[in-house]
GROMACS .gro file of C-alpha atoms in nm:
model
  270
    1MET     CA    1   0.000   0.000   0.000
    2SER     CA    2   0.134   0.344  -0.090
    3GLU     CA    3   0.160   0.623   0.167
    4CYS     CA    4  -0.182   0.767   0.257
    5THR     CA    5  -0.249   1.119   0.130
    6HIS     CA    6  -0.577   1.147   0.327
    7ASN     CA    7  -0.753   1.232   0.002
    8CYS     CA    8  -0.998   0.945  -0.048
    9SER     CA    9  -1.131   1.089  -0.374
   10THR     CA   10  -0.803   1.012  -0.552
   11CYS     CA   11  -0.732   0.679  -0.382
   12GLY     CA   12  -0.831   0.332  -0.497
   13GLU     CA   13  -0.750   0.152  -0.173
   14ASN     CA   14  -1.029   0.013   0.046
   15CYS     CA   15  -0.898   0.071   0.396
   16SER     CA   16  -1.051   0.134   0.737
   17SER     CA   17  -0.970   0.505   0.714
   18ARG     CA   18  -1.164   0.553   0.393
   19THR     CA   19  -1.444   0.811   0.419
   20GLU     CA   20  -1.729   0.893   0.185
   21PRO     CA   21  -1.723   1.231   0.008
   22GLN     CA   22  -1.890   1.499   0.216
   23SER     CA   23  -2.146   1.737   0.071
   24LEU     CA   24  -2.024   2.095   0.034
   25LEU     CA   25  -2.376   2.241   0.024
   26LYS     CA   26  -2.434   2.526   0.269
   27GLU     CA   27  -2.747   2.593   0.471
   28HIS     CA   28  -2.915   2.925   0.408
   29HIS     CA   29  -2.967   3.170   0.694
   30ALA     CA   30  -3.185   3.027   0.971
   31GLU     CA   31  -3.433   3.314   0.938
   32ALA     CA   32  -3.449   3.301   0.559
   33ARG     CA   33  -3.729   3.155   0.349
   34ILE     CA   34  -3.614   3.045   0.005
   35GLY     CA   35  -3.825   2.853  -0.245
   36LYS     CA   36  -3.676   2.756  -0.582
   37VAL     CA   37  -3.320   2.856  -0.673
   38TYR     CA   38  -3.207   2.888  -1.035
   39GLY     CA   39  -2.863   2.982  -1.168
   40ILE     CA   40  -2.837   3.188  -1.486
   41VAL     CA   41  -2.515   3.084  -1.660
   42SER     CA   42  -2.320   3.101  -1.984
   43GLY     CA   43  -1.989   2.976  -2.113
   44LYS     CA   44  -1.872   3.328  -2.200
   45GLY     CA   45  -1.939   3.691  -2.118
   46GLY     CA   46  -2.143   3.945  -2.309
   47VAL     CA   47  -2.445   3.729  -2.390
   48GLY     CA   48  -2.689   3.901  -2.154
   49LYS     CA   49  -2.707   3.688  -1.838
   50SER     CA   50  -2.786   3.987  -1.620
   51MET     CA   51  -3.055   4.105  -1.862
   52VAL     CA   52  -3.220   3.761  -1.859
   53THR     CA   53  -3.184   3.735  -1.480
   54SER     CA   54  -3.342   4.076  -1.425
   55GLN     CA   55  -3.633   4.013  -1.659
   56LEU     CA   56  -3.701   3.669  -1.511
   57ALA     CA   57  -3.719   3.822  -1.163
   58VAL     CA   58  -3.954   4.095  -1.288
   59THR     CA   59  -4.170   3.841  -1.473
   60MET     CA   60  -4.212   3.618  -1.167
   61GLN     CA   61  -4.280   3.921  -0.946
   62ARG     CA   62  -4.553   4.033  -1.187
   63ARG     CA   63  -4.709   3.687  -1.159
   64GLY     CA   64  -4.753   3.733  -0.786
   65TYR     CA   65  -4.445   3.553  -0.658
   66GLN     CA   66  -4.178   3.705  -0.436
   67ALA     CA   67  -3.859   3.714  -0.643
   68GLY     CA   68  -3.498   3.784  -0.553
   69VAL     CA   69  -3.164   3.816  -0.731
   70LEU     CA   70  -2.831   3.706  -0.586
   71ASP     CA   71  -2.564   3.883  -0.793
   72ALA     CA   72  -2.275   3.636  -0.797
   73ASP     CA   73  -2.080   3.834  -1.057
   74ILE     CA   74  -1.860   3.999  -0.795
   75THR     CA   75  -1.610   4.164  -1.030
   76GLY     CA   76  -1.874   4.282  -1.279
   77PRO     CA   77  -2.194   4.348  -1.082
   78SER     CA   78  -2.472   4.509  -1.284
   79ILE     CA   79  -2.795   4.403  -1.113
   80PRO     CA   80  -2.833   4.708  -0.880
   81LYS     CA   81  -2.777   4.946  -1.172
   82ALA     CA   82  -3.046   4.774  -1.380
   83PHE     CA   83  -3.298   4.814  -1.098
   84GLY     CA   84  -3.193   5.166  -1.001
   85VAL     CA   85  -3.087   5.059  -0.650
   86HIS     CA   86  -2.789   5.253  -0.516
   87ASP     CA   87  -2.837   5.259  -0.138
   88ARG     CA   88  -2.609   5.039   0.070
   89ALA     CA   89  -2.755   4.716   0.206
   90ALA     CA   90  -2.852   4.715   0.573
   91GLY     CA   91  -2.807   4.451   0.839
   92THR     CA   92  -2.917   4.337   1.182
   93ASP     CA   93  -2.742   4.154   1.462
   94SER     CA   94  -2.843   3.826   1.299
   95GLY     CA   95  -2.774   3.887   0.931
   96ILE     CA   96  -2.777   4.100   0.616
   97LEU     CA   97  -3.104   4.236   0.478
   98PRO     CA   98  -3.143   4.235   0.098
   99SER     CA   99  -3.215   4.566  -0.072
  100ILE     CA  100  -3.568   4.609  -0.208
  101THR     CA  101  -3.654   4.746  -0.553
  102SER     CA  102  -3.950   4.970  -0.635
  103THR     CA  103  -4.173   4.667  -0.707
  104GLY     CA  104  -4.051   4.462  -0.411
  105ILE     CA  105  -3.782   4.243  -0.570
  106GLN     CA  106  -3.504   4.154  -0.325
  107LEU     CA  107  -3.141   4.210  -0.430
  108MET     CA  108  -2.797   4.135  -0.294
  109SER     CA  109  -2.483   4.245  -0.477
  110ILE     CA  110  -2.132   4.348  -0.386
  111ASN     CA  111  -2.215   4.696  -0.520
  112LEU     CA  112  -2.462   4.732  -0.232
  113LEU     CA  113  -2.178   4.686   0.017
  114LEU     CA  114  -1.904   4.903  -0.135
  115ASP     CA  115  -1.845   5.263  -0.027
  116ASN     CA  116  -1.845   5.363  -0.394
  117GLU     CA  117  -2.026   5.145  -0.648
  118THR     CA  118  -1.763   5.224  -0.914
  119ASP     CA  119  -1.476   5.092  -0.699
  120PRO     CA  120  -1.318   4.784  -0.861
  121VAL     CA  121  -1.317   4.455  -0.670
  122ILE     CA  122  -0.955   4.342  -0.691
  123TRP     CA  123  -0.974   4.018  -0.496
  124ARG     CA  124  -0.844   3.669  -0.555
  125GLY     CA  125  -1.075   3.381  -0.639
  126PRO     CA  126  -1.112   3.224  -0.291
  127VAL     CA  127  -1.213   3.559  -0.138
  128ILE     CA  128  -1.470   3.622  -0.411
  129SER     CA  129  -1.611   3.270  -0.369
  130GLY     CA  130  -1.639   3.329   0.005
  131VAL     CA  131  -1.842   3.645  -0.049
  132VAL     CA  132  -2.083   3.463  -0.282
  133GLN     CA  133  -2.133   3.193  -0.019
  134GLN     CA  134  -2.207   3.464   0.238
  135PHE     CA  135  -2.476   3.605   0.010
  136TRP     CA  136  -2.642   3.264   0.056
  137THR     CA  137  -2.565   3.192   0.422
  138ASP     CA  138  -2.580   3.540   0.578
  139VAL     CA  139  -2.860   3.716   0.387
  140ILE     CA  140  -3.213   3.693   0.528
  141TRP     CA  141  -3.399   3.620   0.205
  142ASP     CA  142  -3.777   3.587   0.190
  143VAL     CA  143  -3.844   3.469  -0.165
  144ASP     CA  144  -4.038   3.215  -0.368
  145TYR     CA  145  -3.782   3.231  -0.651
  146LEU     CA  146  -3.416   3.324  -0.613
  147PHE     CA  147  -3.221   3.383  -0.934
  148VAL     CA  148  -2.840   3.365  -0.914
  149ASP     CA  149  -2.672   3.586  -1.175
  150MET     CA  150  -2.351   3.392  -1.237
  151PRO     CA  151  -2.020   3.527  -1.367
  152PRO     CA  152  -1.918   3.414  -1.715
  153GLY     CA  153  -1.722   3.095  -1.768
  154THR     CA  154  -1.644   2.800  -1.545
  155GLY     CA  155  -1.403   2.944  -1.288
  156ASP     CA  156  -1.382   2.961  -0.908
  157VAL     CA  157  -1.709   3.144  -0.845
  158SER     CA  158  -1.917   2.923  -1.073
  159LEU     CA  159  -1.769   2.615  -0.908
  160SER     CA  160  -1.838   2.759  -0.564
  161VAL     CA  161  -2.203   2.828  -0.651
  162PHE     CA  162  -2.255   2.481  -0.795
  163GLN     CA  163  -2.099   2.317  -0.489
  164SER     CA  164  -2.235   2.532  -0.206
  165ILE     CA  165  -2.584   2.647  -0.316
  166PRO     CA  166  -2.854   2.382  -0.368
  167LEU     CA  167  -2.966   2.485  -0.716
  168ASP     CA  168  -3.294   2.350  -0.848
  169GLY     CA  169  -3.159   2.401  -1.197
  170ILE     CA  170  -2.970   2.630  -1.432
  171ILE     CA  171  -3.075   2.830  -1.736
  172ILE     CA  172  -2.808   2.868  -2.003
  173VAL     CA  173  -2.800   3.200  -2.188
  174ALA     CA  174  -2.655   3.198  -2.539
  175SER     CA  175  -2.642   3.421  -2.845
  176PRO     CA  176  -2.695   3.299  -3.202
  177GLN     CA  177  -2.340   3.343  -3.334
  178GLU     CA  178  -2.132   3.046  -3.452
  179LEU     CA  179  -1.963   3.032  -3.111
  180VAL     CA  180  -2.289   2.921  -2.950
  181SER     CA  181  -2.219   2.549  -2.986
  182MET     CA  182  -1.893   2.565  -2.793
  183VAL     CA  183  -2.034   2.805  -2.533
  184VAL     CA  184  -2.338   2.587  -2.467
  185GLU     CA  185  -2.128   2.271  -2.450
  186LYS     CA  186  -1.900   2.417  -2.181
  187ALA     CA  187  -2.196   2.515  -1.964
  188VAL     CA  188  -2.368   2.181  -2.020
  189LYS     CA  189  -2.060   1.979  -1.931
  190MET     CA  190  -2.003   2.175  -1.610
  191ALA     CA  191  -2.364   2.128  -1.504
  192GLU     CA  192  -2.342   1.756  -1.576
  193MET     CA  193  -2.018   1.722  -1.377
  194MET     CA  194  -2.180   1.903  -1.084
  195ASN     CA  195  -2.505   1.702  -1.113
  196VAL     CA  196  -2.716   2.017  -1.153
  197PRO     CA  197  -3.033   1.992  -1.368
  198ILE     CA  198  -3.047   2.206  -1.684
  199VAL     CA  199  -3.385   2.373  -1.736
  200GLY     CA  200  -3.304   2.483  -2.092
  201ILE     CA  201  -3.153   2.758  -2.304
  202VAL     CA  202  -3.256   3.120  -2.352
  203GLU     CA  203  -3.129   3.271  -2.676
  204ASN     CA  204  -3.057   3.641  -2.639
  205MET     CA  205  -3.001   3.888  -2.925
  206SER     CA  206  -3.197   3.653  -3.151
  207TYR     CA  207  -3.339   3.914  -3.387
  208VAL     CA  208  -3.423   4.279  -3.445
  209VAL     CA  209  -3.778   4.395  -3.517
  210CYS     CA  210  -3.791   4.626  -3.817
  211PRO     CA  211  -3.945   4.958  -3.701
  212ASP     CA  212  -4.117   5.005  -4.039
  213CYS     CA  213  -4.267   4.665  -4.123
  214SER     CA  214  -4.236   4.483  -3.785
  215LYS     CA  215  -4.060   4.192  -3.957
  216LYS     CA  216  -3.810   3.997  -3.748
  217LEU     CA  217  -3.458   4.031  -3.889
  218TYR     CA  218  -3.222   3.752  -3.782
  219ILE     CA  219  -2.895   3.937  -3.825
  220PHE     CA  220  -2.684   3.652  -3.681
  221GLY     CA  221  -2.876   3.381  -3.863
  222GLU     CA  222  -3.131   3.131  -3.739
  223GLY     CA  223  -3.118   2.781  -3.592
  224LYS     CA  224  -2.772   2.768  -3.436
  225THR     CA  225  -2.896   2.768  -3.077
  226ALA     CA  226  -3.172   2.520  -3.158
  227ASP     CA  227  -2.916   2.287  -3.319
  228ALA     CA  228  -2.686   2.311  -3.015
  229ALA     CA  229  -2.979   2.249  -2.781
  230ALA     CA  230  -3.093   1.945  -2.980
  231ARG     CA  231  -2.746   1.790  -2.962
  232HIS     CA  232  -2.772   1.792  -2.582
  233GLY     CA  233  -3.140   1.707  -2.557
  234LEU     CA  234  -3.227   2.054  -2.427
  235LYS     CA  235  -3.514   2.290  -2.493
  236VAL     CA  236  -3.486   2.646  -2.624
  237LEU     CA  237  -3.707   2.817  -2.368
  238SER     CA  238  -3.724   3.168  -2.515
  239GLN     CA  239  -3.580   3.395  -2.781
  240MET     CA  240  -3.511   3.756  -2.685
  241PRO     CA  241  -3.464   4.039  -2.935
  242ILE     CA  242  -3.208   4.315  -2.960
  243ASP     CA  243  -3.420   4.603  -2.832
  244PRO     CA  244  -3.278   4.955  -2.783
  245ALA     CA  245  -3.564   5.028  -2.543
  246LEU     CA  246  -3.437   4.758  -2.306
  247ALA     CA  247  -3.088   4.908  -2.306
  248SER     CA  248  -3.234   5.250  -2.229
  249LEU     CA  249  -3.436   5.109  -1.937
  250VAL     CA  250  -3.127   4.940  -1.790
  251ASP     CA  251  -2.923   5.260  -1.824
  252ALA     CA  252  -3.201   5.448  -1.645
  253GLY     CA  253  -3.233   5.182  -1.371
  254ARG     CA  254  -3.588   5.104  -1.477
  255ILE     CA  255  -3.576   4.742  -1.592
  256GLU     CA  256  -3.898   4.683  -1.397
  257ASP     CA  257  -4.080   4.895  -1.656
  258PHE     CA  258  -3.994   4.669  -1.951
  259GLN     CA  259  -4.278   4.565  -2.180
  260GLY     CA  260  -4.260   4.230  -2.355
  261SER     CA  261  -4.350   3.866  -2.314
  262TRP     CA  262  -4.028   3.707  -2.441
  263LEU     CA  263  -3.961   3.517  -2.119
  264ASP     CA  264  -4.318   3.405  -2.049
  265SER     CA  265  -4.248   3.052  -2.177
  266THR     CA  266  -3.940   3.030  -1.953
  267ALA     CA  267  -4.147   3.147  -1.656
  268ASP     CA  268  -4.412   2.889  -1.743
  269THR     CA  269  -4.147   2.617  -1.733
  270LEU     CA  270  -4.017   2.734  -1.395
   0.00000   0.00000   0.00000
């Protein structure tokens, strides 16, 4: 027998010291009430995860559910800006209270804890992962649906969320460019390795509506996301357009005023 490294996951020996792998899932705050938890992910940045996350929260809130957003993109937080929330989060002796938007959606983001929301977060991966875990364990949520806005890619923070937060599923956000197949495959493989269910794919920037004739113009082409989804046995839940009005609402901090039913089918599935 070789010398024991005390790492049973990499050892093939069957000895008396062998232990079963321990779950890394964390309990949420004792005073919190959290219903379903969904991660919004992608294999790369710039595809609109935060936009999809924000609109899903608004859609569920409009349907009479209490929605919340945990902004896990620590180095690129954009959720508070989209909702027009700039006040610092408050706390009690027992925990952190999420900030509340104008329609009652609960938010927690690193920008709500910084002295200046434009200050960069120059932290190493383990520190960032620890903060994300605290947004789960230390925040007193009271929500039916909690949406986790993930950072792009498959790095430390994504791994930490998958391992420490009991996700009911993930929604993959993709755009219709040729890269979509590779991007989707990375996200799918990570979810499969972490044993997290995949709800389906939301395609963002799918088309532009002509202002003159109202025809949908597929400037990046059609079918690429559907083909990638079919290869993995997944469903394309929704297609979202490129809409200048949405960008204006986000810039103004008024995402709760958006008009459109693009994510209704995704909300129906949830």
